[in-house]
GROMACS .gro file of C-alpha atoms in nm:
model
  422
    1MET     CA    1 -10.655  12.495  -0.884
    2LEU     CA    2 -10.664  12.290  -0.564
    3ALA     CA    3 -10.320  12.248  -0.411
    4THR     CA    4 -10.223  11.880  -0.429
    5MET     CA    5  -9.842  11.884  -0.407
    6THR     CA    6  -9.729  11.802  -0.055
    7ASP     CA    7  -9.467  12.075  -0.033
    8SER     CA    8  -9.714  12.340  -0.157
    9ALA     CA    9  -9.986  12.222   0.079
   10ASP     CA   10  -9.749  12.219   0.375
   11THR     CA   11  -9.634  12.571   0.294
   12ALA     CA   12  -9.991  12.694   0.251
   13ASP     CA   13 -10.089  12.545   0.587
   14ASP     CA   14  -9.789  12.718   0.742
   15LEU     CA   15  -9.913  13.048   0.599
   16LEU     CA   16 -10.258  12.986   0.746
   17ALA     CA   17 -10.106  12.907   1.085
   18ARG     CA   18  -9.915  13.235   1.076
   19ILE     CA   19 -10.231  13.427   0.981
   20PHE     CA   20 -10.434  13.272   1.262
   21PHE     CA   21 -10.180  13.227   1.543
   22ASP     CA   22  -9.865  13.434   1.492
   23PRO     CA   23  -9.882  13.784   1.649
   24ALA     CA   24  -9.686  13.926   1.355
   25GLY     CA   25  -9.922  13.758   1.110
   26MET     CA   26 -10.228  13.892   1.291
   27ALA     CA   27 -10.078  14.241   1.296
   28ASN     CA   28 -10.017  14.237   0.919
   29PRO     CA   29 -10.170  13.940   0.735
   30TYR     CA   30 -10.163  14.100   0.390
   31PRO     CA   31  -9.821  13.974   0.272
   32LEU     CA   32  -9.927  13.626   0.388
   33TYR     CA   33 -10.257  13.655   0.202
   34ARG     CA   34 -10.067  13.745  -0.113
   35GLN     CA   35  -9.832  13.449  -0.078
   36LEU     CA   36 -10.121  13.213  -0.014
   37ARG     CA   37 -10.320  13.342  -0.312
   38GLU     CA   38 -10.019  13.305  -0.542
   39LEU     CA   39  -9.923  12.963  -0.406
   40ALA     CA   40 -10.264  12.797  -0.363
   41PRO     CA   41 -10.561  13.026  -0.435
   42VAL     CA   42 -10.797  12.733  -0.369
   43HIS     CA   43 -10.634  12.539  -0.088
   44GLN     CA   44 -10.736  12.223   0.094
   45SER     CA   45 -10.607  12.273   0.447
   46ALA     CA   46 -10.487  11.998   0.677
   47THR     CA   47 -10.827  12.001   0.849
   48GLY     CA   48 -11.012  11.939   0.522
   49ALA     CA   49 -11.148  12.294   0.502
   50VAL     CA   50 -11.115  12.463   0.163
   51VAL     CA   51 -10.960  12.810   0.183
   52LEU     CA   52 -11.044  13.074  -0.080
   53THR     CA   53 -10.841  13.390  -0.138
   54ARG     CA   54 -10.959  13.523  -0.476
   55PHE     CA   55 -11.238  13.778  -0.501
   56GLU     CA   56 -11.457  13.591  -0.750
   57ASP     CA   57 -11.417  13.259  -0.568
   58CYS     CA   58 -11.519  13.417  -0.237
   59ARG     CA   59 -11.817  13.589  -0.394
   60GLU     CA   60 -11.927  13.264  -0.562
   61ALA     CA   61 -11.910  13.075  -0.233
   62LEU     CA   62 -12.093  13.339  -0.029
   63ARG     CA   63 -12.374  13.362  -0.286
   64ASP     CA   64 -12.425  12.987  -0.319
   65ASN     CA   65 -12.722  12.882  -0.105
   66ARG     CA   66 -12.596  12.524  -0.098
   67LEU     CA   67 -12.342  12.661   0.146
   68GLY     CA   68 -12.467  12.784   0.481
   69LYS     CA   69 -12.400  12.815   0.849
   70SER     CA   70 -12.318  12.529   1.083
   71ASN     CA   71 -12.405  12.509   1.451
   72GLY     CA   72 -12.201  12.718   1.691
   73VAL     CA   73 -11.977  13.012   1.617
   74ASN     CA   74 -11.849  12.855   1.296
   75VAL     CA   75 -11.474  12.893   1.345
   76ASP     CA   76 -11.393  12.577   1.543
   77GLY     CA   77 -11.177  12.333   1.350
   78LEU     CA   78 -11.062  12.576   1.083
   79ILE     CA   79 -10.706  12.492   1.169
   80PRO     CA   80 -10.583  12.270   1.453
   81SER     CA   81 -10.521  12.453   1.777
   82THR     CA   82 -10.189  12.400   1.947
   83ASP     CA   83 -10.381  12.371   2.275
   84PRO     CA   84 -10.599  12.058   2.308
   85GLU     CA   85 -10.798  12.233   2.582
   86VAL     CA   86 -10.911  12.491   2.327
   87THR     CA   87 -11.039  12.218   2.096
   88LYS     CA   88 -11.217  12.054   2.389
   89PHE     CA   89 -11.375  12.382   2.500
   90ARG     CA   90 -11.503  12.467   2.151
   91ALA     CA   91 -11.652  12.118   2.110
   92ALA     CA   92 -11.830  12.144   2.444
   93GLN     CA   93 -11.960  12.489   2.351
   94ALA     CA   94 -12.105  12.362   2.023
   95GLN     CA   95 -12.260  12.064   2.200
   96ARG     CA   96 -12.431  12.292   2.454
   97ILE     CA   97 -12.589  12.485   2.168
   98LEU     CA   98 -12.715  12.162   2.011
   99GLU     CA   99 -12.842  11.997   2.329
  100ALA     CA  100 -13.006  12.306   2.478
  101ASP     CA  101 -13.147  12.416   2.141
  102LEU     CA  102 -13.050  12.771   2.233
  103PRO     CA  103 -13.199  13.051   2.022
  104GLN     CA  104 -12.947  13.202   1.782
  105ALA     CA  105 -12.940  13.523   1.585
  106MET     CA  106 -12.953  13.535   1.206
  107LEU     CA  107 -12.573  13.544   1.171
  108SER     CA  108 -12.567  13.173   1.262
  109LEU     CA  109 -12.887  13.063   1.090
  110ASN     CA  110 -12.995  12.928   0.752
  111PRO     CA  111 -13.331  12.973   0.577
  112PRO     CA  112 -13.611  12.966   0.669
  113ASP     CA  113 -13.518  13.086   1.021
  114HIS     CA  114 -13.261  13.331   0.883
  115THR     CA  115 -13.516  13.469   0.636
  116ARG     CA  116 -13.776  13.525   0.910
  117GLN     CA  117 -13.538  13.710   1.140
  118ARG     CA  118 -13.377  13.920   0.869
  119SER     CA  119 -13.706  14.030   0.719
  120LEU     CA  120 -13.827  14.152   1.057
  121VAL     CA  121 -13.508  14.339   1.143
  122SER     CA  122 -13.417  14.476   0.799
  123ARG     CA  123 -13.686  14.747   0.805
  124ALA     CA  124 -13.470  14.937   1.057
  125PHE     CA  125 -13.171  14.938   0.820
  126THR     CA  126 -13.318  15.037   0.484
  127PRO     CA  127 -13.130  15.303   0.283
  128ARG     CA  128 -13.419  15.543   0.345
  129ARG     CA  129 -13.407  15.488   0.721
  130VAL     CA  130 -13.029  15.533   0.728
  131GLU     CA  131 -13.057  15.862   0.537
  132GLN     CA  132 -13.315  15.978   0.792
  133LEU     CA  133 -13.053  15.915   1.060
  134ARG     CA  134 -12.785  16.121   0.882
  135ASP     CA  135 -12.849  16.446   1.070
  136SER     CA  136 -12.841  16.265   1.404
  137ILE     CA  137 -12.518  16.083   1.313
  138ALA     CA  138 -12.360  16.409   1.195
  139GLY     CA  139 -12.451  16.581   1.523
  140LEU     CA  140 -12.303  16.299   1.728
  141ALA     CA  141 -11.987  16.309   1.516
  142ARG     CA  142 -11.944  16.685   1.564
  143ARG     CA  143 -11.983  16.656   1.941
  144ALA     CA  144 -11.731  16.372   1.961
  145VAL     CA  145 -11.486  16.563   1.741
  146ASP     CA  146 -11.526  16.868   1.968
  147ASP     CA  147 -11.415  16.650   2.259
  148VAL     CA  148 -11.109  16.545   2.060
  149ALA     CA  149 -11.032  16.911   1.985
  150ASP     CA  150 -11.060  17.002   2.353
  151ALA     CA  151 -10.817  16.724   2.444
  152GLY     CA  152 -10.561  16.814   2.177
  153SER     CA  153 -10.415  16.464   2.193
  154CYS     CA  154 -10.600  16.145   2.274
  155ASP     CA  155 -10.674  15.784   2.185
  156LEU     CA  156 -10.904  15.829   1.885
  157LEU     CA  157 -11.078  15.501   1.959
  158GLU     CA  158 -11.163  15.603   2.313
  159MET     CA  159 -11.290  15.951   2.229
  160LEU     CA  160 -11.446  15.902   1.886
  161ALA     CA  161 -11.443  15.558   1.723
  162PHE     CA  162 -11.620  15.391   2.018
  163PRO     CA  163 -11.860  15.661   2.146
  164LEU     CA  164 -12.023  15.742   1.812
  165PRO     CA  165 -12.118  15.393   1.686
  166VAL     CA  166 -12.235  15.283   2.030
  167ALA     CA  167 -12.456  15.593   2.054
  168VAL     CA  168 -12.608  15.525   1.713
  169ILE     CA  169 -12.680  15.155   1.759
  170GLY     CA  170 -12.758  15.191   2.130
  171THR     CA  171 -13.030  15.444   2.051
  172MET     CA  172 -13.167  15.235   1.765
  173VAL     CA  173 -13.185  14.912   1.967
  174GLY     CA  174 -13.297  15.082   2.286
  175VAL     CA  175 -13.004  15.037   2.525
  176PRO     CA  176 -13.008  15.317   2.786
  177GLU     CA  177 -12.719  15.563   2.751
  178ALA     CA  178 -12.604  15.499   3.108
  179ASP     CA  179 -12.532  15.137   3.012
  180TRP     CA  180 -12.329  15.205   2.696
  181PRO     CA  181 -11.980  15.221   2.857
  182ARG     CA  182 -12.013  14.880   3.020
  183PHE     CA  183 -12.045  14.711   2.684
  184ARG     CA  184 -11.708  14.804   2.539
  185SER     CA  185 -11.504  14.550   2.731
  186GLN     CA  186 -11.778  14.287   2.719
  187VAL     CA  187 -11.824  14.303   2.344
  188ALA     CA  188 -11.448  14.311   2.286
  189ALA     CA  189 -11.417  13.999   2.499
  190SER     CA  190 -11.708  13.820   2.332
  191ALA     CA  191 -11.549  13.877   1.989
  192TYR     CA  192 -11.292  13.607   2.066
  193ARG     CA  193 -11.562  13.346   2.006
  194VAL     CA  194 -11.513  13.404   1.632
  195GLU     CA  195 -11.133  13.410   1.646
  196PRO     CA  196 -10.967  13.088   1.525
  197GLY     CA  197 -10.652  13.164   1.725
  198ALA     CA  198 -10.822  13.246   2.056
  199SER     CA  199 -10.663  13.103   2.370
  200LEU     CA  200 -10.854  12.902   2.628
  201GLU     CA  201 -10.854  13.199   2.866
  202GLN     CA  202 -10.991  13.428   2.595
  203LEU     CA  203 -11.264  13.177   2.507
  204GLN     CA  204 -11.362  13.140   2.872
  205THR     CA  205 -11.375  13.518   2.913
  206ALA     CA  206 -11.579  13.545   2.593
  207ASP     CA  207 -11.824  13.285   2.717
  208SER     CA  208 -11.873  13.475   3.042
  209ALA     CA  209 -11.918  13.804   2.857
  210VAL     CA  210 -12.182  13.657   2.625
  211ARG     CA  211 -12.373  13.515   2.922
  212GLU     CA  212 -12.359  13.849   3.104
  213VAL     CA  213 -12.473  14.051   2.802
  214GLY     CA  214 -12.743  13.794   2.729
  215ALA     CA  215 -12.876  13.825   3.084
  216TYR     CA  216 -12.874  14.204   3.049
  217PHE     CA  217 -13.089  14.190   2.736
  218HIS     CA  218 -13.333  13.945   2.893
  219ASP     CA  219 -13.381  14.196   3.177
  220LEU     CA  220 -13.416  14.485   2.932
  221ILE     CA  221 -13.676  14.292   2.733
  222ALA     CA  222 -13.877  14.242   3.051
  223GLN     CA  223 -13.868  14.618   3.108
  224ARG     CA  224 -13.980  14.690   2.752
  225ARG     CA  225 -14.271  14.449   2.782
  226SER     CA  226 -14.419  14.660   3.060
  227LYS     CA  227 -14.307  14.996   2.919
  228PRO     CA  228 -14.254  14.988   2.540
  229GLN     CA  229 -14.051  15.270   2.385
  230ASP     CA  230 -13.976  15.398   2.036
  231ASP     CA  231 -13.689  15.159   1.965
  232LEU     CA  232 -13.610  14.842   1.776
  233LEU     CA  233 -13.622  14.622   2.085
  234SER     CA  234 -13.982  14.725   2.158
  235ASP     CA  235 -14.070  14.667   1.792
  236LEU     CA  236 -13.927  14.314   1.803
  237ILE     CA  237 -14.118  14.238   2.124
  238ALA     CA  238 -14.439  14.364   1.964
  239VAL     CA  239 -14.383  14.134   1.668
  240GLU     CA  240 -14.331  13.837   1.898
  241GLU     CA  241 -14.642  13.915   2.104
  242ALA     CA  242 -14.849  13.948   1.788
  243GLY     CA  243 -14.778  13.582   1.717
  244ASP     CA  244 -14.527  13.641   1.441
  245SER     CA  245 -14.200  13.453   1.408
  246LEU     CA  246 -13.968  13.573   1.687
  247SER     CA  247 -13.963  13.394   2.020
  248ALA     CA  248 -13.856  13.570   2.339
  249GLY     CA  249 -13.517  13.398   2.317
  250GLU     CA  250 -13.476  13.507   1.956
  251VAL     CA  251 -13.552  13.868   2.049
  252ALA     CA  252 -13.268  13.859   2.302
  253ALA     CA  253 -13.031  13.691   2.055
  254VAL     CA  254 -13.107  13.943   1.781
  255ALA     CA  255 -13.073  14.239   2.019
  256LEU     CA  256 -12.736  14.115   2.140
  257LEU     CA  257 -12.612  14.060   1.784
  258LEU     CA  258 -12.725  14.401   1.656
  259PHE     CA  259 -12.583  14.593   1.948
  260ALA     CA  260 -12.250  14.410   1.948
  261ALA     CA  261 -12.200  14.399   1.570
  262GLY     CA  262 -12.338  14.750   1.529
  263PHE     CA  263 -12.053  14.917   1.709
  264GLU     CA  264 -11.762  14.671   1.711
  265THR     CA  265 -11.714  14.666   1.334
  266THR     CA  266 -11.782  15.037   1.288
  267THR     CA  267 -11.535  15.122   1.561
  268ASN     CA  268 -11.279  14.919   1.367
  269LEU     CA  269 -11.374  15.088   1.039
  270ILE     CA  270 -11.300  15.429   1.190
  271GLY     CA  271 -10.978  15.319   1.359
  272ASN     CA  272 -10.847  15.120   1.062
  273GLY     CA  273 -10.943  15.397   0.821
  274MET     CA  274 -10.770  15.665   1.027
  275VAL     CA  275 -10.449  15.464   1.045
  276ALA     CA  276 -10.462  15.401   0.669
  277LEU     CA  277 -10.482  15.777   0.609
  278LEU     CA  278 -10.204  15.852   0.858
  279HIS     CA  279  -9.977  15.597   0.689
  280ASN     CA  280 -10.059  15.746   0.348
  281PRO     CA  281 -10.031  16.122   0.409
  282GLU     CA  282 -10.061  16.216   0.040
  283GLN     CA  283 -10.401  16.043   0.031
  284MET     CA  284 -10.502  16.212   0.354
  285GLN     CA  285 -10.416  16.551   0.209
  286ARG     CA  286 -10.621  16.478  -0.104
  287LEU     CA  287 -10.921  16.397   0.112
  288TRP     CA  288 -10.874  16.708   0.327
  289ASP     CA  289 -10.849  16.916   0.008
  290ASP     CA  290 -11.157  16.757  -0.150
  291PRO     CA  291 -11.417  16.621   0.096
  292SER     CA  292 -11.638  16.517  -0.198
  293LEU     CA  293 -11.411  16.211  -0.210
  294LEU     CA  294 -11.550  16.089   0.125
  295PRO     CA  295 -11.778  15.811  -0.012
  296ALA     CA  296 -11.498  15.668  -0.226
  297ALA     CA  297 -11.249  15.710   0.059
  298VAL     CA  298 -11.465  15.511   0.301
  299GLU     CA  299 -11.499  15.233   0.042
  300GLU     CA  300 -11.121  15.225   0.009
  301MET     CA  301 -11.079  15.212   0.387
  302LEU     CA  302 -11.312  14.912   0.391
  303ARG     CA  303 -11.117  14.742   0.113
  304TRP     CA  304 -10.768  14.828   0.235
  305ASP     CA  305 -10.807  14.705   0.593
  306SER     CA  306 -11.146  14.540   0.635
  307PRO     CA  307 -11.296  14.525   0.986
  308VAL     CA  308 -11.408  14.169   0.902
  309GLN     CA  309 -11.140  13.946   0.750
  310ILE     CA  310 -11.292  13.598   0.752
  311ASP     CA  311 -11.629  13.441   0.673
  312VAL     CA  312 -11.703  13.071   0.691
  313ARG     CA  313 -11.956  12.845   0.522
  314THR     CA  314 -12.042  12.475   0.548
  315ALA     CA  315 -12.171  12.271   0.256
  316LEU     CA  316 -12.533  12.186   0.336
  317GLU     CA  317 -12.535  11.963   0.028
  318PRO     CA  318 -12.274  11.865  -0.230
  319ALA     CA  319 -12.159  12.161  -0.438
  320GLU     CA  320 -11.891  12.271  -0.680
  321ILE     CA  321 -11.710  12.592  -0.588
  322ALA     CA  322 -11.412  12.742  -0.772
  323GLY     CA  323 -11.391  12.425  -0.977
  324VAL     CA  324 -11.367  12.199  -0.671
  325ASP     CA  325 -11.619  11.938  -0.562
  326ILE     CA  326 -11.728  12.013  -0.206
  327ALA     CA  327 -11.880  11.725  -0.009
  328GLN     CA  328 -12.169  11.785   0.228
  329GLY     CA  329 -12.042  11.899   0.567
  330ARG     CA  330 -11.716  12.037   0.437
  331ARG     CA  331 -11.606  12.384   0.547
  332LEU     CA  332 -11.510  12.674   0.323
  333ILE     CA  333 -11.309  12.965   0.458
  334THR     CA  334 -11.340  13.287   0.259
  335LEU     CA  335 -11.050  13.518   0.342
  336LEU     CA  336 -11.222  13.851   0.275
  337GLY     CA  337 -10.907  14.051   0.348
  338ALA     CA  338 -10.724  13.854   0.080
  339ALA     CA  339 -11.011  13.893  -0.167
  340ASN     CA  340 -10.993  14.269  -0.119
  341ARG     CA  341 -10.629  14.264  -0.235
  342ASP     CA  342 -10.690  14.041  -0.540
  343PRO     CA  343 -10.516  14.197  -0.844
  344ALA     CA  344 -10.771  14.031  -1.072
  345GLN     CA  345 -11.036  14.255  -0.915
  346PHE     CA  346 -10.848  14.569  -0.809
  347THR     CA  347 -10.573  14.756  -0.995
  348ASN     CA  348 -10.254  14.784  -0.789
  349PRO     CA  349 -10.440  14.640  -0.487
  350GLU     CA  350 -10.154  14.703  -0.243
  351ASP     CA  351 -10.191  15.080  -0.301
  352PHE     CA  352 -10.427  15.281  -0.082
  353ASP     CA  353 -10.615  15.502  -0.330
  354ILE     CA  354 -10.914  15.705  -0.210
  355GLU     CA  355 -11.022  15.775  -0.569
  356ARG     CA  356 -11.046  15.407  -0.658
  357ALA     CA  357 -11.370  15.322  -0.842
  358GLU     CA  358 -11.365  14.948  -0.906
  359GLY     CA  359 -11.676  14.833  -0.728
  360PRO     CA  360 -11.745  14.756  -0.363
  361PRO     CA  361 -11.506  14.541  -0.162
  362MET     CA  362 -11.592  14.207  -0.006
  363SER     CA  363 -11.585  14.358   0.344
  364PHE     CA  364 -11.960  14.316   0.405
  365ALA     CA  365 -11.958  13.962   0.258
  366SER     CA  366 -12.218  13.872  -0.005
  367GLY     CA  367 -12.533  13.669  -0.060
  368ILE     CA  368 -12.812  13.624   0.192
  369HIS     CA  369 -12.578  13.702   0.483
  370TYR     CA  370 -12.463  14.034   0.334
  371CYS     CA  371 -12.416  14.270   0.629
  372LEU     CA  372 -12.748  14.423   0.728
  373GLY     CA  373 -12.576  14.731   0.866
  374ALA     CA  374 -12.358  14.806   0.563
  375ASN     CA  375 -12.539  15.129   0.473
  376LEU     CA  376 -12.533  15.245   0.834
  377ALA     CA  377 -12.160  15.174   0.870
  378ARG     CA  378 -12.084  15.365   0.550
  379ALA     CA  379 -12.291  15.661   0.667
  380GLU     CA  380 -12.116  15.668   1.006
  381GLY     CA  381 -11.774  15.649   0.842
  382GLN     CA  382 -11.855  15.934   0.605
  383GLU     CA  383 -11.994  16.157   0.879
  384VAL     CA  384 -11.705  16.089   1.119
  385PHE     CA  385 -11.434  16.167   0.865
  386GLY     CA  386 -11.635  16.463   0.737
  387ALA     CA  387 -11.644  16.606   1.089
  388LEU     CA  388 -11.269  16.550   1.129
  389ILE     CA  389 -11.201  16.735   0.803
  390ASP     CA  390 -11.422  17.028   0.906
  391ARG     CA  391 -11.264  17.060   1.251
  392PHE     CA  392 -10.893  16.991   1.204
  393SER     CA  393 -10.626  17.120   0.971
  394SER     CA  394 -10.402  16.827   1.062
  395ILE     CA  395 -10.404  16.497   1.249
  396GLU     CA  396 -10.086  16.309   1.331
  397LEU     CA  397  -9.996  15.995   1.521
  398ASP     CA  398  -9.883  16.070   1.875
  399SER     CA  399  -9.729  15.724   1.911
  400ASP     CA  400  -9.756  15.392   1.733
  401PRO     CA  401 -10.108  15.246   1.715
  402VAL     CA  402 -10.150  14.908   1.884
  403HIS     CA  403 -10.328  14.622   1.706
  404ARG     CA  404 -10.558  14.381   1.880
  405GLN     CA  405 -10.431  14.026   1.850
  406ARG     CA  406 -10.722  13.909   1.638
  407THR     CA  407 -10.777  13.785   1.284
  408THR     CA  408 -11.151  13.768   1.210
  409LEU     CA  409 -11.252  14.106   1.352
  410ARG     CA  410 -10.954  14.324   1.273
  411GLY     CA  411 -10.890  14.647   1.459
  412TYR     CA  412 -10.673  14.845   1.695
  413GLU     CA  413 -10.651  14.858   2.071
  414THR     CA  414 -10.538  15.222   2.065
  415VAL     CA  415 -10.482  15.490   1.798
  416PRO     CA  416 -10.304  15.779   1.977
  417VAL     CA  417 -10.327  16.106   1.783
  418ARG     CA  418 -10.263  16.476   1.823
  419VAL     CA  419 -10.474  16.727   1.636
  420LYS     CA  420 -10.455  17.086   1.519
  421ALA     CA  421 -10.782  17.276   1.495
  422ARG     CA  422 -10.860  17.498   1.200
   0.00000   0.00000   0.00000
């Protein structure tokens, strides 16, 4: 039930502050999630936002169409920043979006605009289309793994977890291969827009990165207008020119979203999953002994350390969620990482178990904003770890992996490994 006792509420807000702002909390939020779920599973924060930590509550909120997206990047005001300049910057950013009526991609939209965009883009991500890409993904994975083998020791993110997803989504969208490397730092920087604990400097860098990537896609769209190719960007332009529902600005916004989201989260899936295996060597050995466990193993990687930890909704009209009356305009924070460790949904949720079969995790959210690339991410994860199993008899950490100081999009800065070929 909703936390009403002052001491409980104060403690719950302290836990949230540690999750969002404390480097130790960002590095390992799971004990804090557990404490928050046990103390106040449905918590009214000091800002008025309602925070959900249980699996069923999160699923209910994400599937309720009375809850939707607000203007902007949807994380401002989740919890008060200790820096008033951050609050001021976020407010100005949201106001620019409102005043300029800037085109946004479907991640930030509600029906009917969300429905239009998603229906046009979803044809590229159907299960059938993803299966058709399997051979290509497998070939890319083998080549990247060969590079790792040649190196003997390396940063797995640099040599595998970044190159493969960016090749897959870059080819699909239509970004030339020569331009792929430039996007790693830009997309990593832009991700701070959805981080509640981002500093002013990080937000300013993110803003610049988004502008630069946006300008790049506007230029690329101009090129595709004169010389269409067999890629998603050309398809979206053709739809717009046929008088359908995507404007030129929307094409650029969708292209930016798909390219950024298409490799950032999958890179984190591979990195987080590899570290989970390395920290649970008995599970790693089971997978190496029985590669048929790959689909279940990837699901467990997603559950155990989800690349996306937070999703936010705003009440578009009054609603009741998890037994609580939610006024119009009120925010709900679904802590997906906490939901994935809910003992009411998963047996012994703190254990990493690659043979777990208790349904999909909350890592791709739910409802109308369920991740469009979920099938593609799963396929990439399965092919990457399948290639690693085929190529190496052992993989070990070469030094401690380094976490990025982020909460919403969770991943590592480096995962140094050494490998032994079969």
